[in-house]
């Protein structure tokens, strides 16, 4: 099978690493990729939203399967665009069409979907310019803290948790009246705050059946002990120790089953990953978000634990054969530790040379997130730079091993959390 993988982060490096182990993969193409994916497949420099270039590549390279890593091309309609080309009729596409991707692309759509299908989530109301005054009145009497969500894609910055009514009103005004989040924030979801523990669960679905991948916990805050600003994710552990058979069963019956059934009832075809962002409140799962893709850095912890052939699994999703598919997983704990550029998630510099990559044993799992090849050097090119994953028989062991590997890698301004998995040690 000739495969085109779209994306350039750690998630895509982990996918590429796993795909390249499959005997079913005869050729792997990556666009645009990063310095870490270089050795795993042929690269093209076009962006993930250059639909014409993606289509041309699929035709010229006789691609059998496209795997879409990030959400943006899905939300913008890549699947419909490729499906409109008669010559690509038999192409397998891993990633939903625009309606399915709206589960991530529109918070208001996702909330209405959950409400319609009885899926547990925080209670909410949505507001625009049209019912702005009603929104202000609602905020005045809302319990604290108040969660405000820009409806559209906002590069992970569209969720605000406001401690006071004044702050909530100010932010609400900025979103709707001053367009602080552009079009994405012209509609605002105001949501009840849920206090609990967050976990990430991933389904791969063909639209009717699904398989669940191992769950993970992402560490979103920049600082140790979960303090400071929110980031794209500073590390992950999988499995999550408190997720037992009872919780897993609730996750399936209360959320995953009704989500997949809901897609069918609503007539939304879906082939790809559904990422459920959960808040577990006193043992009960509530959905705080859907994503139409895998998580990053969760993929870097989950892919190494997947023992089944990923290409075979994705092909089964594309051909509607996931029923009765049983995946094999490594029972050990995987811990991923992310190294970021100094200053991230605020302003940071790029272009620093990375040392130490050639001093690691071949068995070390290093997934590049924001790197670029420049001559014979590998340089930093993003906020999140390198993810290291290690296994252990406990979170403590896995985290220790991942930190040890991280300590070998050097670049100016490098920072990583040394406490990933801390609450499970
Ligand atoms: P999202 O972009 O929807 O993942 O939201 C970003 C972060 O905001 C989540 O990872 C949570 O930590 C937090 N968050 C979102 N919704 C809620 C909520 N209803 N209650 C508490 N925290 C939330
Ligand atoms: N790690 C969270 C995300 O990928 O959205």
Short mmCIF file of C-alpha atoms and ligand atoms in Angstrom, two decimals:
data_model
loop_
_atom_site.label_atom_id
_atom_site.label_comp_id
_atom_site.label_asym_id
_atom_site.label_seq_id
_atom_site.Cartn_x
_atom_site.Cartn_y
_atom_site.Cartn_z
CA UNK A 1 0.00 0.00 0.00
CA UNK A 2 1.29 3.46 -0.97
CA UNK A 3 0.58 5.89 1.84
CA UNK A 4 0.56 9.69 2.09
CA UNK A 5 0.75 11.05 5.64
CA UNK A 6 -0.14 14.72 6.19
CA UNK A 7 1.32 16.74 9.05
CA UNK A 8 4.58 17.81 10.62
CA UNK A 9 4.43 17.19 14.36
CA UNK A 10 5.27 14.53 16.90
CA UNK A 11 1.98 12.80 16.20
CA UNK A 12 2.95 12.37 12.56
CA UNK A 13 6.46 11.19 13.44
CA UNK A 14 4.92 8.54 15.72
CA UNK A 15 2.51 7.52 12.94
CA UNK A 16 5.34 7.38 10.39
CA UNK A 17 7.48 5.30 12.75
CA UNK A 18 4.64 2.83 13.26
CA UNK A 19 3.56 2.73 9.59
CA UNK A 20 7.09 2.07 8.41
CA UNK A 21 7.13 -1.13 10.50
CA UNK A 22 4.18 -2.53 8.57
CA UNK A 23 4.86 -5.04 5.79
CA UNK A 24 1.69 -3.71 4.15
CA UNK A 25 3.32 -0.32 3.53
CA UNK A 26 5.20 -0.39 0.23
CA UNK A 27 5.89 3.36 0.04
CA UNK A 28 5.45 6.18 2.54
CA UNK A 29 5.22 9.84 1.55
CA UNK A 30 5.05 12.61 4.14
CA UNK A 31 4.03 16.23 3.68
CA UNK A 32 5.48 18.42 4.99
CA UNK A 33 7.04 16.23 7.74
CA UNK A 34 9.97 17.27 9.91
CA UNK A 35 13.63 16.34 10.42
CA UNK A 36 12.61 13.23 12.36
CA UNK A 37 10.37 11.80 9.66
CA UNK A 38 13.09 12.28 7.00
CA UNK A 39 14.46 8.76 7.22
CA UNK A 40 11.02 7.15 7.20
CA UNK A 41 9.62 8.21 3.86
CA UNK A 42 9.87 10.55 0.90
CA UNK A 43 9.00 14.14 1.75
CA UNK A 44 7.00 16.78 -0.09
CA UNK A 45 7.05 20.37 1.05
CA UNK A 46 3.41 21.30 0.40
CA UNK A 47 1.28 22.30 3.34
CA UNK A 48 -1.58 20.25 4.79
CA UNK A 49 -4.09 22.82 3.53
CA UNK A 50 -2.79 22.91 -0.07
CA UNK A 51 -5.62 20.74 -1.37
CA UNK A 52 -4.56 20.96 -5.04
CA UNK A 53 -1.04 19.77 -4.20
CA UNK A 54 -2.43 16.93 -2.07
CA UNK A 55 -4.69 15.80 -4.90
CA UNK A 56 -1.89 16.02 -7.47
CA UNK A 57 0.39 14.00 -5.19
CA UNK A 58 -2.27 11.29 -4.73
CA UNK A 59 -2.63 10.97 -8.50
CA UNK A 60 1.03 11.21 -9.46
CA UNK A 61 2.24 8.82 -6.77
CA UNK A 62 -0.68 6.38 -7.11
CA UNK A 63 -1.47 6.79 -3.41
CA UNK A 64 -3.76 4.13 -1.89
CA UNK A 65 -4.27 5.72 1.53
CA UNK A 66 -4.10 9.29 2.87
CA UNK A 67 -3.78 9.72 6.62
CA UNK A 68 -4.67 13.22 7.79
CA UNK A 69 -2.83 14.08 11.01
CA UNK A 70 -4.13 17.54 12.00
CA UNK A 71 -7.69 18.87 12.11
CA UNK A 72 -7.42 21.96 9.93
CA UNK A 73 -7.63 20.28 6.49
CA UNK A 74 -10.51 18.10 7.70
CA UNK A 75 -12.49 21.07 9.05
CA UNK A 76 -11.81 22.90 5.77
CA UNK A 77 -13.19 20.05 3.66
CA UNK A 78 -10.19 18.08 2.35
CA UNK A 79 -12.18 14.82 2.29
CA UNK A 80 -14.96 16.30 0.12
CA UNK A 81 -12.35 17.89 -2.15
CA UNK A 82 -10.53 14.59 -2.76
CA UNK A 83 -13.80 12.64 -3.07
CA UNK A 84 -14.90 14.97 -5.88
CA UNK A 85 -12.07 13.65 -8.07
CA UNK A 86 -13.33 10.61 -10.03
CA UNK A 87 -9.79 9.26 -10.44
CA UNK A 88 -9.44 9.02 -6.65
CA UNK A 89 -12.62 7.06 -6.09
CA UNK A 90 -10.86 4.09 -4.50
CA UNK A 91 -8.54 6.18 -2.31
CA UNK A 92 -8.72 5.32 1.40
CA UNK A 93 -8.90 8.52 3.46
CA UNK A 94 -8.32 8.39 7.21
CA UNK A 95 -10.10 11.45 8.56
CA UNK A 96 -13.76 12.53 8.47
CA UNK A 97 -15.52 14.88 6.10
CA UNK A 98 -16.52 18.40 7.10
CA UNK A 99 -19.62 17.42 9.03
CA UNK A 100 -17.77 14.88 11.15
CA UNK A 101 -14.86 17.27 11.64
CA UNK A 102 -17.34 19.85 12.96
CA UNK A 103 -17.27 17.84 16.20
CA UNK A 104 -13.93 19.60 16.67
CA UNK A 105 -14.38 22.60 14.38
CA UNK A 106 -17.48 23.94 16.13
CA UNK A 107 -17.91 23.74 19.89
CA UNK A 108 -21.59 24.70 19.49
CA UNK A 109 -22.11 21.85 16.99
CA UNK A 110 -20.39 19.40 19.36
CA UNK A 111 -22.49 20.52 22.34
CA UNK A 112 -25.74 20.25 20.36
CA UNK A 113 -24.66 16.80 19.13
CA UNK A 114 -24.00 15.62 22.70
CA UNK A 115 -27.28 17.04 23.93
CA UNK A 116 -29.22 15.43 21.06
CA UNK A 117 -27.69 12.03 21.74
CA UNK A 118 -27.77 12.12 25.54
CA UNK A 119 -23.98 12.15 25.96
CA UNK A 120 -22.83 13.44 29.38
CA UNK A 121 -21.20 16.87 29.13
CA UNK A 122 -21.19 20.17 31.04
CA UNK A 123 -24.42 22.17 30.74
CA UNK A 124 -24.11 25.16 28.42
CA UNK A 125 -25.69 28.00 26.44
CA UNK A 126 -24.47 29.57 23.20
CA UNK A 127 -24.41 33.26 22.35
CA UNK A 128 -23.67 35.51 19.37
CA UNK A 129 -24.13 39.20 18.59
CA UNK A 130 -27.83 38.50 18.24
CA UNK A 131 -28.45 37.44 21.84
CA UNK A 132 -25.50 39.33 23.31
CA UNK A 133 -27.53 41.07 26.03
CA UNK A 134 -29.05 37.75 27.13
CA UNK A 135 -25.46 36.44 27.33
CA UNK A 136 -24.42 39.28 29.65
CA UNK A 137 -27.44 38.60 31.88
CA UNK A 138 -26.66 34.88 31.90
CA UNK A 139 -23.02 35.49 32.88
CA UNK A 140 -24.07 37.72 35.82
CA UNK A 141 -25.88 34.84 37.51
CA UNK A 142 -23.62 31.96 36.39
CA UNK A 143 -21.78 29.98 39.07
CA UNK A 144 -18.00 30.46 39.22
CA UNK A 145 -15.65 29.75 37.58
CA UNK A 146 -17.17 30.27 34.15
CA UNK A 147 -15.86 28.48 31.05
CA UNK A 148 -16.01 30.46 27.77
CA UNK A 149 -15.29 28.70 24.50
CA UNK A 150 -14.82 30.30 21.10
CA UNK A 151 -16.97 28.25 18.76
CA UNK A 152 -14.42 27.72 15.98
CA UNK A 153 -10.82 26.52 15.70
CA UNK A 154 -8.59 28.84 17.72
CA UNK A 155 -5.25 26.98 17.74
CA UNK A 156 -5.87 25.62 21.23
CA UNK A 157 -6.35 29.11 22.71
CA UNK A 158 -10.12 29.39 22.45
CA UNK A 159 -11.03 28.17 25.96
CA UNK A 160 -11.02 30.68 28.81
CA UNK A 161 -11.67 29.79 32.42
CA UNK A 162 -12.80 32.93 34.23
CA UNK A 163 -12.60 33.19 38.01
CA UNK A 164 -14.88 36.23 38.35
CA UNK A 165 -18.03 37.56 36.72
CA UNK A 166 -16.18 40.74 35.68
CA UNK A 167 -13.51 38.74 33.89
CA UNK A 168 -16.08 36.55 32.14
CA UNK A 169 -18.00 39.62 30.95
CA UNK A 170 -14.82 41.31 29.72
CA UNK A 171 -13.68 38.20 27.78
CA UNK A 172 -17.18 37.63 26.41
CA UNK A 173 -17.23 41.22 25.17
CA UNK A 174 -13.77 40.83 23.60
CA UNK A 175 -14.84 37.70 21.77
CA UNK A 176 -18.16 38.91 20.42
CA UNK A 177 -17.79 42.69 20.12
CA UNK A 178 -14.06 43.13 19.47
CA UNK A 179 -13.56 39.89 17.50
CA UNK A 180 -10.49 39.02 19.57
CA UNK A 181 -10.63 35.44 18.28
CA UNK A 182 -11.69 36.44 14.77
CA UNK A 183 -14.56 34.51 13.22
CA UNK A 184 -13.92 31.59 15.59
CA UNK A 185 -15.05 33.67 18.59
CA UNK A 186 -18.13 35.36 17.15
CA UNK A 187 -20.15 32.55 18.63
CA UNK A 188 -19.36 31.70 22.25
CA UNK A 189 -20.27 28.62 24.27
CA UNK A 190 -20.67 29.40 27.98
CA UNK A 191 -20.21 26.25 29.97
CA UNK A 192 -20.42 24.91 33.49
CA UNK A 193 -16.97 24.27 35.03
CA UNK A 194 -16.28 20.63 35.77
CA UNK A 195 -13.86 19.68 38.52
CA UNK A 196 -12.17 16.36 37.94
CA UNK A 197 -9.32 14.54 36.22
CA UNK A 198 -8.83 14.80 32.47
CA UNK A 199 -8.06 11.81 30.27
CA UNK A 200 -7.90 11.26 26.52
CA UNK A 201 -9.58 8.31 24.83
CA UNK A 202 -9.26 7.47 21.14
CA UNK A 203 -11.59 5.52 18.90
CA UNK A 204 -10.83 4.53 15.35
CA UNK A 205 -14.16 4.18 13.58
CA UNK A 206 -15.50 3.24 10.17
CA UNK A 207 -18.69 5.09 11.02
CA UNK A 208 -20.49 2.01 12.36
CA UNK A 209 -18.01 0.01 14.39
CA UNK A 210 -14.99 1.14 16.30
CA UNK A 211 -11.93 0.00 18.17
CA UNK A 212 -10.58 1.84 21.17
CA UNK A 213 -6.87 2.55 21.42
CA UNK A 214 -5.19 2.69 24.82
CA UNK A 215 -6.18 5.75 26.85
CA UNK A 216 -3.68 8.42 27.86
CA UNK A 217 -3.33 11.38 30.18
CA UNK A 218 -1.92 14.58 28.76
CA UNK A 219 -0.09 17.18 30.89
CA UNK A 220 -1.21 20.52 29.49
CA UNK A 221 0.35 23.06 31.83
CA UNK A 222 3.86 24.41 31.24
CA UNK A 223 4.98 24.15 34.86
CA UNK A 224 5.72 21.26 37.18
CA UNK A 225 2.86 20.36 39.50
CA UNK A 226 0.43 21.41 36.73
CA UNK A 227 0.86 25.14 37.14
CA UNK A 228 1.29 28.02 34.71
CA UNK A 229 0.00 28.53 31.20
CA UNK A 230 -1.75 25.97 29.05
CA UNK A 231 0.30 24.41 26.25
CA UNK A 232 -0.35 21.92 23.47
CA UNK A 233 0.80 19.22 25.90
CA UNK A 234 4.05 18.71 27.81
CA UNK A 235 3.90 14.96 28.19
CA UNK A 236 1.65 11.95 28.47
CA UNK A 237 1.28 8.62 30.18
CA UNK A 238 -0.54 5.52 28.95
CA UNK A 239 -2.26 3.58 30.44
CA UNK A 240 -3.78 5.85 33.10
CA UNK A 241 -3.61 3.96 36.40
CA UNK A 242 -7.07 4.85 37.76
CA UNK A 243 -8.91 3.84 34.58
CA UNK A 244 -10.34 0.46 35.60
CA UNK A 245 -12.78 -1.89 33.90
CA UNK A 246 -15.79 -0.16 35.48
CA UNK A 247 -14.83 3.30 34.21
CA UNK A 248 -13.88 1.87 30.80
CA UNK A 249 -17.32 0.29 30.52
CA UNK A 250 -18.99 3.62 31.40
CA UNK A 251 -16.85 5.40 28.83
CA UNK A 252 -17.97 2.94 26.18
CA UNK A 253 -21.65 2.67 27.02
CA UNK A 254 -22.34 6.29 28.02
CA UNK A 255 -20.14 8.07 25.51
CA UNK A 256 -18.44 6.12 22.73
CA UNK A 257 -21.43 3.97 21.70
CA UNK A 258 -23.88 6.89 21.63
CA UNK A 259 -21.34 9.03 19.75
CA UNK A 260 -20.87 6.49 16.97
CA UNK A 261 -24.61 5.76 16.91
CA UNK A 262 -25.27 9.51 16.89
CA UNK A 263 -23.11 9.96 13.81
CA UNK A 264 -25.13 7.26 12.07
CA UNK A 265 -28.49 8.68 13.19
CA UNK A 266 -27.46 12.11 11.95
CA UNK A 267 -26.32 10.64 8.61
CA UNK A 268 -22.69 11.70 9.12
CA UNK A 269 -20.20 9.30 7.52
CA UNK A 270 -17.00 9.07 9.54
CA UNK A 271 -13.80 7.19 8.82
CA UNK A 272 -11.01 8.13 11.16
CA UNK A 273 -10.10 8.88 14.73
CA UNK A 274 -12.43 10.36 17.32
CA UNK A 275 -10.54 11.83 20.26
CA UNK A 276 -12.68 12.12 23.38
CA UNK A 277 -11.39 14.64 25.89
CA UNK A 278 -12.92 13.51 29.18
CA UNK A 279 -13.28 15.06 32.57
CA UNK A 280 -13.79 12.24 35.04
CA UNK A 281 -15.91 13.65 37.87
CA UNK A 282 -16.29 11.36 40.89
CA UNK A 283 -15.87 8.30 38.68
CA UNK A 284 -18.30 9.53 36.00
CA UNK A 285 -17.13 10.44 32.47
CA UNK A 286 -18.10 13.84 30.98
CA UNK A 287 -16.99 14.91 27.50
CA UNK A 288 -15.27 18.29 27.50
CA UNK A 289 -14.28 18.13 23.87
CA UNK A 290 -14.19 16.04 20.74
CA UNK A 291 -11.34 16.16 18.27
CA UNK A 292 -11.44 14.62 14.80
CA UNK A 293 -7.84 13.38 14.98
CA UNK A 294 -5.35 11.81 17.36
CA UNK A 295 -3.82 13.86 20.18
CA UNK A 296 -0.32 15.22 20.35
CA UNK A 297 1.64 14.21 22.51
CA UNK A 298 -0.76 11.34 23.33
CA UNK A 299 0.00 9.61 20.00
CA UNK A 300 3.68 9.44 20.97
CA UNK A 301 2.69 7.41 24.07
CA UNK A 302 -0.10 5.38 22.45
CA UNK A 303 1.55 4.29 19.17
CA UNK A 304 4.49 2.55 20.87
CA UNK A 305 1.96 0.56 22.95
CA UNK A 306 0.01 -0.57 19.88
CA UNK A 307 1.26 -3.98 18.87
CA UNK A 308 -1.22 -4.52 16.04
CA UNK A 309 -0.30 -3.49 12.51
CA UNK A 310 -1.47 0.12 12.15
CA UNK A 311 -1.78 -0.03 8.36
CA UNK A 312 -3.94 -3.15 8.57
CA UNK A 313 -6.09 -1.45 11.20
CA UNK A 314 -6.51 1.75 9.16
CA UNK A 315 -7.33 -0.28 6.03
CA UNK A 316 -10.00 -2.13 8.03
CA UNK A 317 -11.50 1.23 9.02
CA UNK A 318 -11.47 2.43 5.42
CA UNK A 319 -13.22 -0.70 4.15
CA UNK A 320 -15.78 -0.90 6.97
CA UNK A 321 -14.30 -4.02 8.51
CA UNK A 322 -13.65 -2.97 12.08
CA UNK A 323 -16.34 -5.21 13.50
CA UNK A 324 -14.71 -7.89 15.67
CA UNK A 325 -11.27 -6.32 15.18
CA UNK A 326 -9.26 -6.88 18.35
CA UNK A 327 -6.14 -4.81 18.85
CA UNK A 328 -3.07 -6.01 20.72
CA UNK A 329 -1.43 -3.64 23.16
CA UNK A 330 1.76 -3.66 25.18
CA UNK A 331 0.74 -3.92 28.85
CA UNK A 332 3.70 -1.85 30.01
CA UNK A 333 3.42 1.87 30.82
CA UNK A 334 4.63 4.38 28.26
CA UNK A 335 5.63 7.86 29.36
CA UNK A 336 6.28 10.71 26.94
CA UNK A 337 8.23 13.81 27.98
CA UNK A 338 8.18 16.85 25.67
CA UNK A 339 11.06 19.32 25.38
CA UNK A 340 10.06 22.86 24.41
CA UNK A 341 11.78 26.07 23.35
CA UNK A 342 12.53 28.58 26.14
CA UNK A 343 9.61 31.00 26.53
CA UNK A 344 6.96 28.65 25.07
CA UNK A 345 3.92 28.87 25.13
CA UNK A 346 4.57 32.61 24.87
CA UNK A 347 7.22 34.08 22.54
CA UNK A 348 10.21 31.87 21.84
CA UNK A 349 13.13 31.74 19.44
CA UNK A 350 13.73 29.08 16.78
CA UNK A 351 16.73 27.96 14.78
CA UNK A 352 18.90 26.52 17.59
CA UNK A 353 20.98 23.51 16.73
CA UNK A 354 20.07 20.28 18.54
CA UNK A 355 22.81 18.09 19.98
CA UNK A 356 22.78 14.57 21.34
CA UNK A 357 20.47 12.86 18.86
CA UNK A 358 23.38 10.70 17.66
CA UNK A 359 24.34 9.69 21.20
CA UNK A 360 21.20 7.74 21.95
CA UNK A 361 20.81 3.99 21.62
CA UNK A 362 18.79 2.88 18.57
CA UNK A 363 16.09 1.67 20.93
CA UNK A 364 15.40 5.20 22.28
CA UNK A 365 12.08 6.53 21.04
CA UNK A 366 12.50 10.17 20.05
CA UNK A 367 9.69 11.79 18.10
CA UNK A 368 10.39 15.15 16.52
CA UNK A 369 7.69 17.79 17.00
CA UNK A 370 9.21 21.04 15.80
CA UNK A 371 12.51 20.38 14.03
CA UNK A 372 14.01 21.04 10.65
CA UNK A 373 17.06 19.75 8.79
CA UNK A 374 19.46 22.54 7.82
CA UNK A 375 22.54 21.22 6.03
CA UNK A 376 23.92 18.53 8.28
CA UNK A 377 22.31 20.04 11.38
CA UNK A 378 18.93 19.56 12.95
CA UNK A 379 17.51 22.82 14.30
CA UNK A 380 14.52 23.81 16.42
CA UNK A 381 11.58 25.10 14.41
CA UNK A 382 8.66 25.22 16.85
CA UNK A 383 7.53 25.66 20.44
CA UNK A 384 7.35 21.98 21.17
CA UNK A 385 10.54 20.45 19.80
CA UNK A 386 11.21 16.82 20.78
CA UNK A 387 9.13 14.13 22.50
CA UNK A 388 10.85 11.20 24.15
CA UNK A 389 8.87 8.07 25.02
CA UNK A 390 10.07 5.29 27.29
CA UNK A 391 8.53 2.15 28.72
CA UNK A 392 8.50 0.89 32.28
CA UNK A 393 6.65 -1.47 34.53
CA UNK A 394 5.22 1.53 36.39
CA UNK A 395 4.72 5.23 35.72
CA UNK A 396 7.74 5.93 37.93
CA UNK A 397 10.00 3.65 35.90
CA UNK A 398 8.76 4.87 32.51
CA UNK A 399 8.98 8.54 33.52
CA UNK A 400 12.49 8.08 34.88
CA UNK A 401 13.64 6.41 31.66
CA UNK A 402 12.07 9.14 29.48
CA UNK A 403 13.69 11.90 31.56
CA UNK A 404 17.08 10.18 31.31
CA UNK A 405 16.86 10.14 27.52
CA UNK A 406 15.65 13.76 27.44
CA UNK A 407 18.68 14.82 29.49
CA UNK A 408 21.01 13.70 26.67
CA UNK A 409 19.36 16.02 24.13
CA UNK A 410 20.49 19.65 24.15
CA UNK A 411 19.51 22.94 22.55
CA UNK A 412 19.67 26.52 23.73
CA UNK A 413 16.75 27.40 26.01
CA UNK A 414 15.52 23.81 26.28
CA UNK A 415 12.92 23.13 28.98
CA UNK A 416 10.99 20.01 29.93
CA UNK A 417 8.87 18.95 32.88
CA UNK A 418 10.58 16.44 35.11
CA UNK A 419 7.34 15.46 36.82
CA UNK A 420 5.22 13.91 34.04
CA UNK A 421 3.00 11.28 35.68
CA UNK A 422 3.67 12.78 39.14
CA UNK A 423 0.27 11.97 40.65
CA UNK A 424 0.70 8.28 39.88
CA UNK A 425 4.13 7.82 41.46
P1 LIG B 1 -10.50 22.27 25.10
O1 LIG B 1 -9.84 23.16 24.08
O2 LIG B 1 -11.97 22.13 24.93
O3 LIG B 1 -9.74 21.01 25.29
O4 LIG B 1 -10.28 22.99 26.50
C1 LIG B 1 -8.99 23.29 26.97
C2 LIG B 1 -8.89 22.95 28.42
O5 LIG B 1 -9.82 23.71 29.17
C3 LIG B 1 -9.26 21.51 28.72
O6 LIG B 1 -8.18 20.65 28.52
C4 LIG B 1 -9.66 21.61 30.17
O7 LIG B 1 -8.52 21.60 31.00
C5 LIG B 1 -10.29 22.95 30.26
N1 LIG B 1 -11.76 22.86 30.16
C6 LIG B 1 -12.52 22.87 29.06
N2 LIG B 1 -13.83 22.77 29.36
C7 LIG B 1 -13.90 22.67 30.71
C8 LIG B 1 -14.97 22.54 31.64
N3 LIG B 1 -16.25 22.51 31.25
N4 LIG B 1 -14.66 22.45 32.94
C9 LIG B 1 -13.37 22.50 33.35
N5 LIG B 1 -12.33 22.64 32.54
C10 LIG B 1 -12.57 22.72 31.22
N1 LIG B 2 -2.91 16.91 23.49
C1 LIG B 2 -4.15 17.49 23.21
C2 LIG B 2 -4.47 17.63 21.80
O1 LIG B 2 -3.85 17.05 20.93
O2 LIG B 2 -5.42 18.36 21.47
#
